[in-house]
Every structure is written in C-alpha cells, then in structure tokens.
Amino acid sequence: MFGFYYFCDVKVNRKTYIRLLFLWNLLALLPFSLQANSEESKCPVVKIVPEQLADLNIPRSGHTVFIAHGEVTVIGGHTSGFIPTPTAEYYKDGKWHLLQTVYEHDGGFSVVLKSGKVIIGGGFEKHLGIGQTFVVETYDPIYHTFEGFGCLQQKRVSARAIEMNGGQVIISGNWYADDTIEKYDGKETFTHFKDVSQQRTLPYIFRTSQDNALLFSAMDTHGKLFDTIVVDQLHGESFCPPLFETWKPLFHDMPFNCDNCFIGDESRNLYAYLFPIIDQDGQVAIAQVQDTIFSVLPTTFPVPMKSQWGAIKYNSPIIVNRKTQHAYLIGIDNTFRHYILSVKYGQEPAPMTLYYTDPIENAGGDMPILTEDGSILLTGGKNGMVSNGKVNNNFRPFATVLLLRLDKNAATQESSYSWLWFIPPVILLILLAGYLVFLRSSSKKKKGTPETQEAAPSPEEKTQTTANELLMQRICLLMEERKPFLNCELKVSDVATMLATNGRYISESIKVTRGTTFVAFINEYRVSYAQQLLRQQPDIKMTEVYIKSGFANETSFFRTFKAHTGMTPKEWLQTLPD
C-alpha cells in the first residue's frame, strides 16, 4: 500500500492514505454483505451433504431415540394416521431391526440408566393423541428384549425424566392432565414426590447436585405459554430467574433426555446445562444454567435467524458433544433446507458456525441425536411444512434417517460465498486507479492548495454502519421500550443479558458511538425521565422523583441532574412555561 504514495506522479498525503486503507477494509467485508444484509451474516456458513441411511421400518413421530449398548434405538411414537405403534427399532449392520414393545409409548419418556438398561413410560392412551397411560417397561439393549414391570404413580404423556444419584429417577410433565413430580426408586415403585408450582408439559429437568434438580417449562399442560416462568427445585423453594423476564425457553414438542444438553462434570460436582431461549422479537439465543444461576451464553455473533433463502425455524433442544465442547441446535426453513447451528461453548465468547443442506423435503429434523463419533442423526419425525399439497404433520410422519457428519463436511466444504474473496481486490484496484487519476488531475489545477488541507468526509465514511452503531441502535431501542434504567441496580451485564451479548461489547459500543461511559449513558435516560415526571407533575416530591427515575439516592440524583442540565431540579422547574 505504501507504494501508492507516489503512484501516477501524485503525492498522496497521510490522510488520503488512511482513507484508502479504510476503503480496503470496507471492501474486504463485501462477500459478507452479499451473503445477507443483516448482522447474522457474520456467522460463518458451511454447506454439508447429509448421508441418507436406510429408512425406518415404520414412519414415526413422537418416538424416543437414544444410544444404548452402542446402538441407535427408536421406541414408540405414532405412525401414519396418528396411530400409536407398539414397536421399536435398533440400527445395526446398515439396517433397522424391528422389535415388539410390551406397551404403546406415543409421546412417552425414556431414560438410559447407568446400569445400561432403559426405562420407557407413559404415552397417549388412544389414537390422535388422546388420553394418558400408566404403563412402564424396561428395555435390555444386550438381548433386545422388553419387560413390563411397573405402573406410574399417575397417568402421563409429554413427560420427561432424569436419573439421580443411587438409580432413582425423577419424572414430571403432563398433557391435558394434572402434573406432579414423582420418583422411581430404581427397583419397581413409583411414588408421589412433590407438587409443582406450575402445571407443565415437557419440562426441562436439570440436576444441580447428586440429589437435587431444577424443573421448568415454557408451556402449561394445555398448550398455553407462561407469562411468568417459575422454576421448581426438588429440595428448596421455587423461584423466578431474572433471565426469564426478557427471555423464555424455546418450546419443543418432542420427547427428549435432558442429559443430552449437560455440559458439566459430575466428578467435580459441577452441574451445568445449555438450552435455547427466545425473546419477544423472535430472536433466539443460548442460555446456560449452573446451580440456580441462569444466564445468556456469550457468543461471537447473534444466533442467525435467516439465511439467503429465508427465515430459519429452530425446532430442537440443544444437544451437546462434551468431548469437543460443541453444542448443536437444529432448524429448518420453508425451502426444506436443514440447518445445524454449532456453538463452541468451551470458549468465551463462543464461536458459532451455521451448517446447511440442500432442500430435503422428506426429512423431519425434530428427533436429533448425537452419535458416538460426533455426528448428528435425524430419525423420522415431522417438519410441519407443505409438500406436494400436503402438510407433513402427526398424520404423515417420515421414515427418513439422515446422518450429518459435521467435522468431515467442514473440512471439505466451503461457505457458499467463499468464491467472492477475489471481488474486493479487483474493485479496489479499479477504484484506486480512478481515484488517483482524479488526484493527478486535481493537483494540476490546484498547485497552490496546501497538502494538509482537510478533505470533506467521503460517502463511505458518512454512510458506514459499524457493528458498534448497530448494537447502539439495539441498546437505545431497549432503553426506550423497556426502560431498564429505572432499575437503580442496573449493571452493564444486565443489559448484555437482555440483548444476548456481553458487557464488553455494550461498554465499547457506548464509548465509541457516544464518547461516554455506561453509567453516564444510563444517567442521561434517568435525568430525561426525571424531567418528564417534573413536567407532568410539578408538585411531585423530589424523593419520589429520584426513586421513580432509577437513582440510588437523593445525592446522586441532584448531582447528576445538575451535571446534565446546569441547574438543580427546582431551578429547572422554574424555567418551564406556565
């Protein structure tokens, strides 16, 4: 670049050089701007080619899927016509082997025990997803046998379960029936353990110690989303996490083993989980919970909500590869492309990659499982999309099985826009040539113009929207709509949680775009709100003003108000017209 200082017999001053360097950096972002015109485009995008395995013997949805004794196994669910199927299948030697279960488990739960056996329980009593059942059986993956052995304490469907210390299993959740927490003793007895604070369907059950766990859900037993989410504990009081004031758990209508999203270390008594959340604007993020602390996982980019083909609908819980510290979230769009968002949760902020496939109309994608080699397997299920004039729903589940090898594909496939790398240099050379010819012509006409004369800002400088400015827009919108500054204890980390980013980005954005600190920025809103109160209620007491405006005390209120207005509140009031 320094060679351009004297190119075309024109001496380029330092400011011009800096502008040229800025232009280079701006053009380097061109491939990303072509890919999409939103902040999500910053997330790397990689195309993968799934491998289609042998179809299931029976099209099914509402089934449970797990790996036991090294074999992928699906149990229960319903088949075409929304009819429960008393069958199971395990994958071996390139094909699915059909088994007969003792009972039907459409919408039932399953738990792979540390002993190696599997408990399967509950499910719809009739066709079309009607009723609940008591039934429980075990599956022995070594001999591929089922045995009915017990009865739930109450009829259940759309429940989830998790194994605790000593082989005990906690079960909760229901659909169109009362919900409680019950316990299996590890032998044959199911008993009532505790009432719940909220009637839930398909709750998350996350362990916080060897003998304690949290339970919560986004939806009640009649399909209504909760306005306020209450978290129950096996041992301890229920509570409402501050995170759920802004974000809600992303609901998934599928059986799921909550240990699939475990990121802790039992040997160190560290219990932590990841799960997807969504705000009122439809933005998805990744939440983490450890002990009773809920927070947003800091990521390098917001979760991409659209691709060049349209909006992405995420339809799965988080599944985790603890060996590589990657978490995966599955989605689909209206073109039948499947997406896998990969999050490297072991780093902070966590890097992300969005994988996508070509359109696959006959695959569900709502029953994912992580295989032992770190690939993702999608078995049957439904996608809710219209294909050939028919909706793929509970009446028309798929038998398709897809295997997505992320590591292998990532090494051999490139982003669909990686070929655009050569565009910035080509365009830059064209622009530079024209710009320098212009400089040469101008220098001949204006010999007496001082070399250090300040040039007018370029159009690029005037119109550039930086990442800091975009984030600043989101911060201001948050302040104006939700008014978090009225909380006298508001911290930068609180704002970061609300916007699914981290505190460092918030502080940097405010400093770069406003030239001030987070505290001073928040106080501007508080002073403005105090002025509004004084304008609307001239006789209001100052104590009430500072409390309602978010100031911690009266001294801070008076000092900050005068610093921003040059007057005390009473003096400012006197300037208002009668």
XYZ file of C-alpha atoms in Angstrom:
578
model
C 0.000 0.000 0.000
C 2.822 2.448 0.738
C 3.804 2.317 -2.971
C 0.663 4.288 -3.761
C 2.077 7.374 -2.044
C 3.777 8.381 -5.317
C 1.750 6.437 -7.854
C 0.852 8.343 -11.043
C 3.232 11.197 -10.020
C 0.774 12.212 -7.323
C 1.975 12.520 -3.776
C -0.781 11.070 -1.582
C -0.860 12.642 1.875
C -1.275 10.624 5.047
C -4.983 11.356 5.437
C -5.645 10.186 1.893
C -3.671 7.033 2.586
C -5.714 6.328 5.690
C -8.891 6.724 3.650
C -7.584 4.308 1.049
C -6.722 1.824 3.770
C -10.223 2.232 5.204
C -11.663 1.577 1.733
C -9.696 -1.661 1.532
C -11.087 -2.851 4.864
C -14.599 -1.877 3.817
C -14.347 -3.820 0.568
C -12.980 -6.834 2.418
C -16.437 -7.146 4.010
C -18.176 -7.302 0.629
C -18.659 -11.094 0.489
C -20.499 -10.959 3.790
C -22.732 -8.097 2.699
C -23.606 -10.037 -0.442
C -24.487 -13.081 1.595
C -27.054 -11.214 3.672
C -27.769 -7.689 4.732
C -28.111 -8.387 8.431
C -25.874 -8.885 11.415
C -26.478 -12.633 11.285
C -24.367 -12.850 8.124
C -21.207 -12.558 10.172
C -21.653 -16.120 11.367
C -19.633 -18.489 9.150
C -21.893 -20.539 6.869
C -20.876 -24.005 5.650
C -22.736 -26.313 3.304
C -22.838 -30.002 4.235
C -24.041 -33.044 2.338
C -26.006 -35.454 4.561
C -25.753 -39.191 4.189
C -29.142 -40.920 3.913
C -29.217 -44.175 5.862
C -31.756 -46.950 5.489
C -35.307 -45.809 6.245
C -37.031 -46.849 9.438
C -39.301 -49.861 9.027
C -42.210 -47.738 10.260
C -42.729 -44.000 9.653
C -42.992 -42.472 13.108
C -43.086 -39.300 15.175
C -43.451 -38.752 18.910
C -40.916 -41.530 19.485
C -37.914 -41.504 21.784
C -34.417 -42.003 20.394
C -31.214 -42.859 22.257
C -27.980 -44.847 22.057
C -27.782 -47.948 24.232
C -25.073 -50.609 24.059
C -23.594 -48.705 21.125
C -26.765 -48.939 19.028
C -29.112 -46.160 17.963
C -32.590 -47.164 19.084
C -36.021 -45.631 18.500
C -39.023 -46.631 20.595
C -42.731 -45.972 20.233
C -44.316 -42.891 18.765
C -47.157 -42.921 16.277
C -47.198 -43.857 12.609
C -49.286 -42.771 9.606
C -52.835 -41.847 10.569
C -51.710 -40.693 14.043
C -51.888 -44.273 15.318
C -49.606 -45.314 18.231
C -47.195 -48.104 17.317
C -46.106 -50.748 19.900
C -42.740 -51.178 18.197
C -39.083 -50.257 18.475
C -36.128 -50.386 16.058
C -32.365 -50.536 16.505
C -29.735 -49.832 13.845
C -27.094 -52.450 13.155
C -25.171 -53.650 10.088
C -26.641 -50.935 7.886
C -30.307 -51.617 8.558
C -33.059 -51.164 11.132
C -34.231 -54.216 13.076
C -37.872 -54.171 14.186
C -38.879 -55.156 17.743
C -42.178 -55.504 19.556
C -42.675 -53.497 22.756
C -44.954 -54.524 25.607
C -46.941 -51.274 25.518
C -47.500 -48.320 23.216
C -45.485 -45.187 24.059
C -46.572 -42.344 21.803
C -45.243 -39.201 23.482
C -43.716 -41.250 26.289
C -40.387 -40.698 28.039
C -37.235 -42.807 28.133
C -34.153 -42.812 30.363
C -30.943 -44.696 29.639
C -29.828 -45.771 33.121
C -26.241 -46.020 34.266
C -26.852 -49.770 34.520
C -27.225 -49.852 30.719
C -30.927 -50.680 30.722
C -33.607 -48.247 29.559
C -36.886 -47.247 31.206
C -39.768 -46.252 28.940
C -43.002 -44.916 30.381
C -46.271 -43.152 29.696
C -47.745 -42.093 26.376
C -51.073 -41.340 24.729
C -53.811 -43.811 25.507
C -55.612 -43.638 22.144
C -55.182 -42.659 18.522
C -54.956 -38.946 17.595
C -53.009 -38.066 20.730
C -55.818 -38.588 23.217
C -55.518 -39.550 26.883
C -52.607 -40.677 29.039
C -51.295 -44.007 30.362
C -49.672 -45.513 33.464
C -47.556 -48.071 31.598
C -43.823 -48.589 32.234
C -41.383 -51.129 30.815
C -37.650 -51.752 30.577
C -35.521 -52.416 27.521
C -32.406 -54.589 27.665
C -30.185 -53.487 24.730
C -27.916 -56.523 25.051
C -30.691 -59.041 24.436
C -33.088 -56.634 22.655
C -35.927 -57.572 24.991
C -38.716 -55.621 26.670
C -40.371 -56.312 30.007
C -43.392 -54.577 31.529
C -42.661 -54.163 35.219
C -44.442 -51.237 36.828
C -47.028 -48.509 36.912
C -46.554 -44.761 37.112
C -47.944 -43.001 40.148
C -50.277 -41.140 37.772
C -51.147 -41.279 34.084
C -48.718 -39.254 31.990
C -47.867 -38.170 28.479
C -45.409 -35.468 27.308
C -43.327 -36.044 30.421
C -39.559 -36.041 30.859
C -37.354 -37.902 33.284
C -33.787 -37.906 34.575
C -31.742 -40.339 36.663
C -30.462 -39.075 40.010
C -27.908 -40.471 42.427
C -28.424 -44.082 43.501
C -30.517 -45.021 40.459
C -33.577 -43.003 41.417
C -35.452 -41.388 38.526
C -37.393 -38.111 38.713
C -40.386 -37.764 36.355
C -42.555 -34.711 35.667
C -44.764 -33.167 32.999
C -48.158 -33.980 31.506
C -50.624 -33.045 28.766
C -54.294 -32.226 29.450
C -53.973 -33.746 32.931
C -52.558 -32.736 36.293
C -48.811 -32.579 36.718
C -46.744 -33.505 39.767
C -43.193 -34.645 40.446
C -42.867 -38.369 41.055
C -39.942 -40.620 41.823
C -38.953 -44.111 40.715
C -36.947 -45.896 43.410
C -34.721 -47.738 40.925
C -36.443 -51.074 41.530
C -40.182 -51.165 40.806
C -42.043 -48.491 42.753
C -43.220 -45.061 41.536
C -44.390 -42.647 44.255
C -45.517 -39.028 44.554
C -42.532 -36.838 45.444
C -43.724 -33.236 45.350
C -46.422 -30.942 43.962
C -45.419 -28.442 41.286
C -45.726 -24.640 41.297
C -46.824 -24.641 37.649
C -48.615 -27.317 35.659
C -46.102 -28.095 32.887
C -45.750 -30.066 29.699
C -42.354 -31.453 28.579
C -40.363 -29.678 31.308
C -36.612 -29.358 31.408
C -35.228 -31.306 34.382
C -31.661 -30.209 35.151
C -29.598 -31.592 38.021
C -27.880 -29.129 40.351
C -26.271 -31.771 42.574
C -26.370 -35.539 43.072
C -29.759 -35.310 44.771
C -31.293 -32.013 43.618
C -32.667 -30.708 40.316
C -34.490 -27.787 38.715
C -37.747 -28.163 36.755
C -39.270 -25.564 34.401
C -41.060 -25.249 31.064
C -42.342 -22.582 28.686
C -45.801 -24.144 28.350
C -48.570 -25.411 30.602
C -50.409 -28.712 30.253
C -52.986 -27.186 27.882
C -50.526 -25.676 25.427
C -50.516 -22.110 26.763
C -47.208 -20.259 27.104
C -46.489 -18.963 30.584
C -46.326 -15.203 31.133
C -44.182 -15.759 34.220
C -41.987 -18.839 34.457
C -41.477 -20.406 37.868
C -38.613 -22.824 38.493
C -39.186 -25.649 40.983
C -36.466 -27.458 42.907
C -36.627 -30.988 44.259
C -35.268 -29.638 47.519
C -35.750 -25.945 48.121
C -38.074 -23.079 47.309
C -39.322 -22.254 43.840
C -38.075 -19.019 42.221
C -38.327 -16.836 39.100
C -34.973 -16.254 37.373
C -34.409 -12.648 36.151
C -33.378 -14.071 32.767
C -36.970 -15.177 32.127
C -38.233 -11.596 32.396
C -36.696 -10.942 28.970
C -36.165 -14.413 27.524
C -38.322 -17.551 27.539
C -37.282 -21.176 26.948
C -37.794 -22.153 23.312
C -40.503 -24.820 23.440
C -40.025 -28.187 21.680
C -42.864 -30.652 21.226
C -40.803 -33.849 21.476
C -39.612 -36.444 23.975
C -36.074 -35.606 25.000
C -33.472 -36.708 27.539
C -32.267 -33.588 29.345
C -28.827 -35.085 29.954
C -28.235 -34.631 26.204
C -27.576 -30.928 26.932
C -25.376 -31.481 30.022
C -22.041 -29.584 29.885
C -20.870 -30.108 33.470
C -18.534 -32.577 35.158
C -20.068 -34.936 37.708
C -16.629 -35.945 39.039
C -16.166 -32.339 40.190
C -19.790 -31.920 41.298
C -20.237 -29.381 38.512
C -23.749 -29.467 37.051
C -24.433 -27.163 34.105
C -26.706 -27.281 31.047
C -27.455 -25.385 27.847
C -30.889 -24.735 26.360
C -32.308 -22.398 23.674
C -34.232 -19.256 24.599
C -36.255 -16.726 22.618
C -37.254 -13.110 23.233
C -40.480 -11.300 22.333
C -38.999 -10.237 18.984
C -38.333 -13.844 17.966
C -34.551 -13.685 18.421
C -33.097 -16.984 19.623
C -30.072 -17.251 21.941
C -28.366 -19.937 24.009
C -28.852 -19.970 27.781
C -26.755 -21.734 30.364
C -27.739 -22.736 33.888
C -25.429 -23.792 36.682
C -26.768 -24.389 40.169
C -29.652 -21.872 40.253
C -27.939 -19.229 38.101
C -29.450 -18.646 34.644
C -27.572 -16.533 32.089
C -27.133 -15.971 28.356
C -24.125 -17.733 26.840
C -21.918 -15.021 25.274
C -21.427 -15.794 21.578
C -19.333 -14.148 18.889
C -22.461 -13.397 16.838
C -26.209 -13.367 17.456
C -27.886 -16.661 16.563
C -28.640 -16.401 12.804
C -32.383 -16.165 12.297
C -32.356 -16.197 8.496
C -30.287 -17.270 5.536
C -30.346 -16.109 1.939
C -33.313 -18.470 1.376
C -35.488 -17.175 4.190
C -36.221 -17.400 7.904
C -34.803 -20.270 9.944
C -37.113 -22.017 12.384
C -35.213 -23.753 15.180
C -37.134 -26.818 16.326
C -34.966 -28.833 18.717
C -33.412 -28.695 22.152
C -29.629 -28.316 22.471
C -27.587 -31.486 22.035
C -24.001 -31.456 23.300
C -20.747 -33.140 22.362
C -18.847 -32.909 25.633
C -15.654 -34.346 24.114
C -15.269 -31.448 21.695
C -17.298 -28.912 23.737
C -19.703 -28.221 20.880
C -23.427 -27.638 21.252
C -25.886 -28.046 18.366
C -29.285 -26.532 17.594
C -31.358 -27.874 14.681
C -33.528 -25.772 12.355
C -35.314 -25.773 9.001
C -36.630 -23.178 6.532
C -39.516 -23.051 4.057
C -37.300 -24.376 1.265
C -36.754 -27.623 3.253
C -33.114 -26.811 3.939
C -31.956 -28.179 7.269
C -29.652 -26.136 9.497
C -27.335 -27.061 12.336
C -26.009 -24.217 14.461
C -22.724 -25.309 16.037
C -21.604 -23.406 19.153
C -18.134 -23.917 20.673
C -19.280 -23.372 24.254
C -15.833 -24.030 25.742
C -14.672 -20.555 24.605
C -15.929 -17.102 25.590
C -17.409 -15.552 23.599
C -18.424 -18.832 21.979
C -17.670 -19.079 18.221
C -20.528 -20.267 16.010
C -20.868 -21.924 12.610
C -24.110 -22.395 10.703
C -24.246 -25.581 8.610
C -26.940 -26.078 5.983
C -28.071 -28.707 3.488
C -29.704 -28.592 0.097
C -33.520 -28.927 0.239
C -34.676 -32.271 1.679
C -38.467 -32.469 1.676
C -38.904 -35.904 3.225
C -36.963 -35.407 6.475
C -38.302 -34.288 9.822
C -35.330 -32.985 11.735
C -37.191 -32.813 15.050
C -35.712 -36.008 16.534
C -31.932 -35.369 16.612
C -29.363 -37.397 18.488
C -25.583 -37.226 18.691
C -23.853 -40.420 17.574
C -20.766 -41.808 19.270
C -18.494 -40.409 16.523
C -19.878 -36.885 16.990
C -22.249 -36.856 14.012
C -25.915 -35.854 14.174
C -28.626 -38.350 13.311
C -32.169 -37.304 12.386
C -34.716 -40.111 12.645
C -38.198 -39.868 11.188
C -40.391 -37.182 12.709
C -42.226 -34.340 11.004
C -41.351 -30.848 9.791
C -44.762 -29.163 9.591
C -44.123 -27.985 6.021
C -46.396 -28.284 2.992
C -45.046 -30.641 0.328
C -46.974 -31.827 -2.727
C -50.061 -30.109 -1.393
C -49.983 -31.988 1.932
C -48.781 -30.916 5.361
C -46.214 -33.190 6.982
C -47.718 -33.437 10.461
C -48.704 -36.044 13.028
C -50.787 -37.847 10.390
C -47.903 -38.161 7.903
C -44.617 -38.751 9.745
C -41.425 -39.664 7.890
C -39.308 -42.821 7.930
C -36.238 -40.967 6.585
C -32.968 -41.193 8.524
C -30.209 -38.639 7.845
C -26.630 -38.679 9.106
C -24.780 -35.349 9.160
C -21.023 -35.623 9.643
C -20.112 -32.070 10.619
C -16.350 -32.461 11.064
C -15.875 -34.315 7.769
C -18.000 -31.865 5.807
C -16.446 -28.823 7.465
C -13.016 -29.947 6.289
C -14.058 -30.456 2.667
C -16.820 -27.915 2.098
C -16.548 -24.150 1.897
C -19.043 -21.436 2.604
C -21.342 -20.912 -0.350
C -19.882 -17.424 -0.728
C -16.191 -18.162 -0.276
C -15.587 -17.704 -4.016
C -16.282 -13.989 -3.585
C -12.895 -13.417 -1.946
C -11.420 -12.023 -5.147
C -14.023 -9.273 -5.593
C -12.602 -6.749 -3.062
C -9.110 -6.558 -4.621
C -10.487 -6.227 -8.155
C -12.928 -3.478 -7.218
C -10.299 -1.794 -5.070
C -7.822 -1.610 -7.963
C -10.475 -0.096 -10.233
C -11.482 2.474 -7.624
C -7.892 3.307 -6.745
C -6.960 3.836 -10.371
C -9.883 6.200 -10.886
C -9.286 7.982 -7.609
C -5.573 8.542 -8.237
C -6.202 9.777 -11.774
C -8.631 12.243 -10.243
C -5.986 13.333 -7.737
C -3.442 13.850 -10.504
C -5.880 15.976 -12.469
C -6.845 17.969 -9.400
C -3.230 18.552 -8.399
C -2.505 20.185 -11.763
C -5.441 22.557 -11.331
C -4.743 23.382 -7.697
C -0.988 23.643 -7.407
C -1.285 26.112 -4.588
C -3.574 24.017 -2.433
C -1.800 23.015 0.819
C -1.167 19.315 1.022
C -2.523 19.203 4.552
C -5.885 20.802 3.709
C -8.723 18.901 5.352
C -10.771 16.934 2.822
C -14.533 16.515 3.112
C -15.672 13.164 4.524
C -16.109 10.522 1.857
C -19.553 8.982 1.203
C -18.246 5.730 2.664
C -17.376 7.469 5.922
C -20.768 9.147 6.084
C -22.858 6.065 5.432
C -20.875 3.263 7.056
C -22.880 1.369 9.670
C -20.467 -0.309 12.017
C -21.163 -3.175 14.355
C -20.938 -0.710 17.264
C -23.583 1.519 15.698
C -25.884 -1.441 15.092
C -25.506 -2.540 18.689
C -26.052 1.042 19.851
C -29.349 1.098 17.982
C -30.421 -2.045 19.830
C -29.341 -0.552 23.177
C -31.325 2.639 22.584
C -34.381 0.678 21.472
C -34.164 -1.394 24.640
C -33.949 1.753 26.785
C -36.898 3.396 25.066
C -39.192 0.369 25.018
C -38.415 -1.489 28.258
C -36.802 1.287 30.320
C -34.352 -0.890 32.286
C -32.644 2.311 33.502
C -35.482 2.684 36.046
C -33.796 -0.114 37.993
C -31.329 1.630 40.311
C -29.166 -1.517 40.408
C -28.885 -1.865 36.601
C -25.471 -3.152 35.517
C -23.856 -3.456 32.126
C -24.118 -7.239 32.473
C -27.908 -6.905 32.824
C -28.168 -5.046 29.528
C -25.855 -7.607 27.919
C -28.158 -10.411 29.089
C -31.213 -8.661 27.662
C -29.510 -8.276 24.278
C -27.798 -11.706 24.217
C -24.302 -10.271 24.027
C -21.619 -9.485 26.605
C -20.817 -6.469 28.755
C -17.580 -5.643 26.969
C -19.426 -5.128 23.677
C -22.046 -2.933 25.380
C -19.408 -0.688 27.004
C -17.363 -0.450 23.815
C -20.394 0.457 21.716
C -21.382 3.270 24.099
C -17.821 4.575 24.279
C -17.252 4.529 20.510
C -20.622 5.932 19.405
C -21.422 8.282 22.315
C -17.988 9.013 23.760
C -19.141 8.291 27.287
C -19.336 5.546 29.888
C -22.152 3.099 30.545
C -23.062 4.818 33.830
C -23.155 8.281 32.249
C -25.225 6.969 29.352
C -27.779 5.397 31.691
C -27.922 8.541 33.795
C -28.870 10.562 30.708
C -32.018 8.460 30.432
C -32.693 8.796 34.155
C -32.390 12.594 34.035
C -34.659 12.724 30.990
C -37.234 10.565 32.779
C -36.999 12.782 35.883
C -37.622 15.842 33.701
C -40.668 14.137 32.267
C -42.033 13.476 35.761
C -41.383 17.067 36.852
C -43.010 18.406 33.690
C -46.131 16.262 34.152
C -46.365 16.606 37.959
C -44.814 19.943 39.088
C -45.851 19.328 42.715
C -44.277 15.861 42.952
C -41.867 15.297 45.837
C -38.198 15.069 44.905
C -37.868 11.836 46.856
C -40.474 10.239 44.624
C -38.794 11.646 41.508
C -35.360 10.162 42.168
C -36.785 6.780 43.204
C -39.043 6.510 40.152
C -36.253 7.671 37.829
C -33.862 4.916 38.884
C -31.403 6.847 41.031
C -29.960 5.032 44.021
C -30.169 8.026 46.366
C -31.064 11.713 46.552
C -27.458 12.920 46.498
C -26.729 11.081 43.272
C -29.942 12.430 41.764
C -29.172 16.109 42.491
C -25.521 15.832 41.439
C -26.327 14.059 38.161
C -29.281 16.313 37.316
C -27.180 19.458 37.708
C -24.289 17.959 35.740
C -26.601 17.321 32.780
C -28.742 20.481 32.912
C -26.559 23.009 34.724
C -29.428 23.555 37.201
C -30.985 21.937 40.228
C -34.381 20.266 39.693
C -36.204 23.215 41.296
C -34.291 25.732 39.180
C -35.087 23.729 36.068
C -38.778 23.665 37.019
C -38.824 27.465 37.159
C -37.703 27.627 33.514
C -40.810 25.803 32.335
C -43.617 27.892 30.846
C -46.733 28.214 32.991
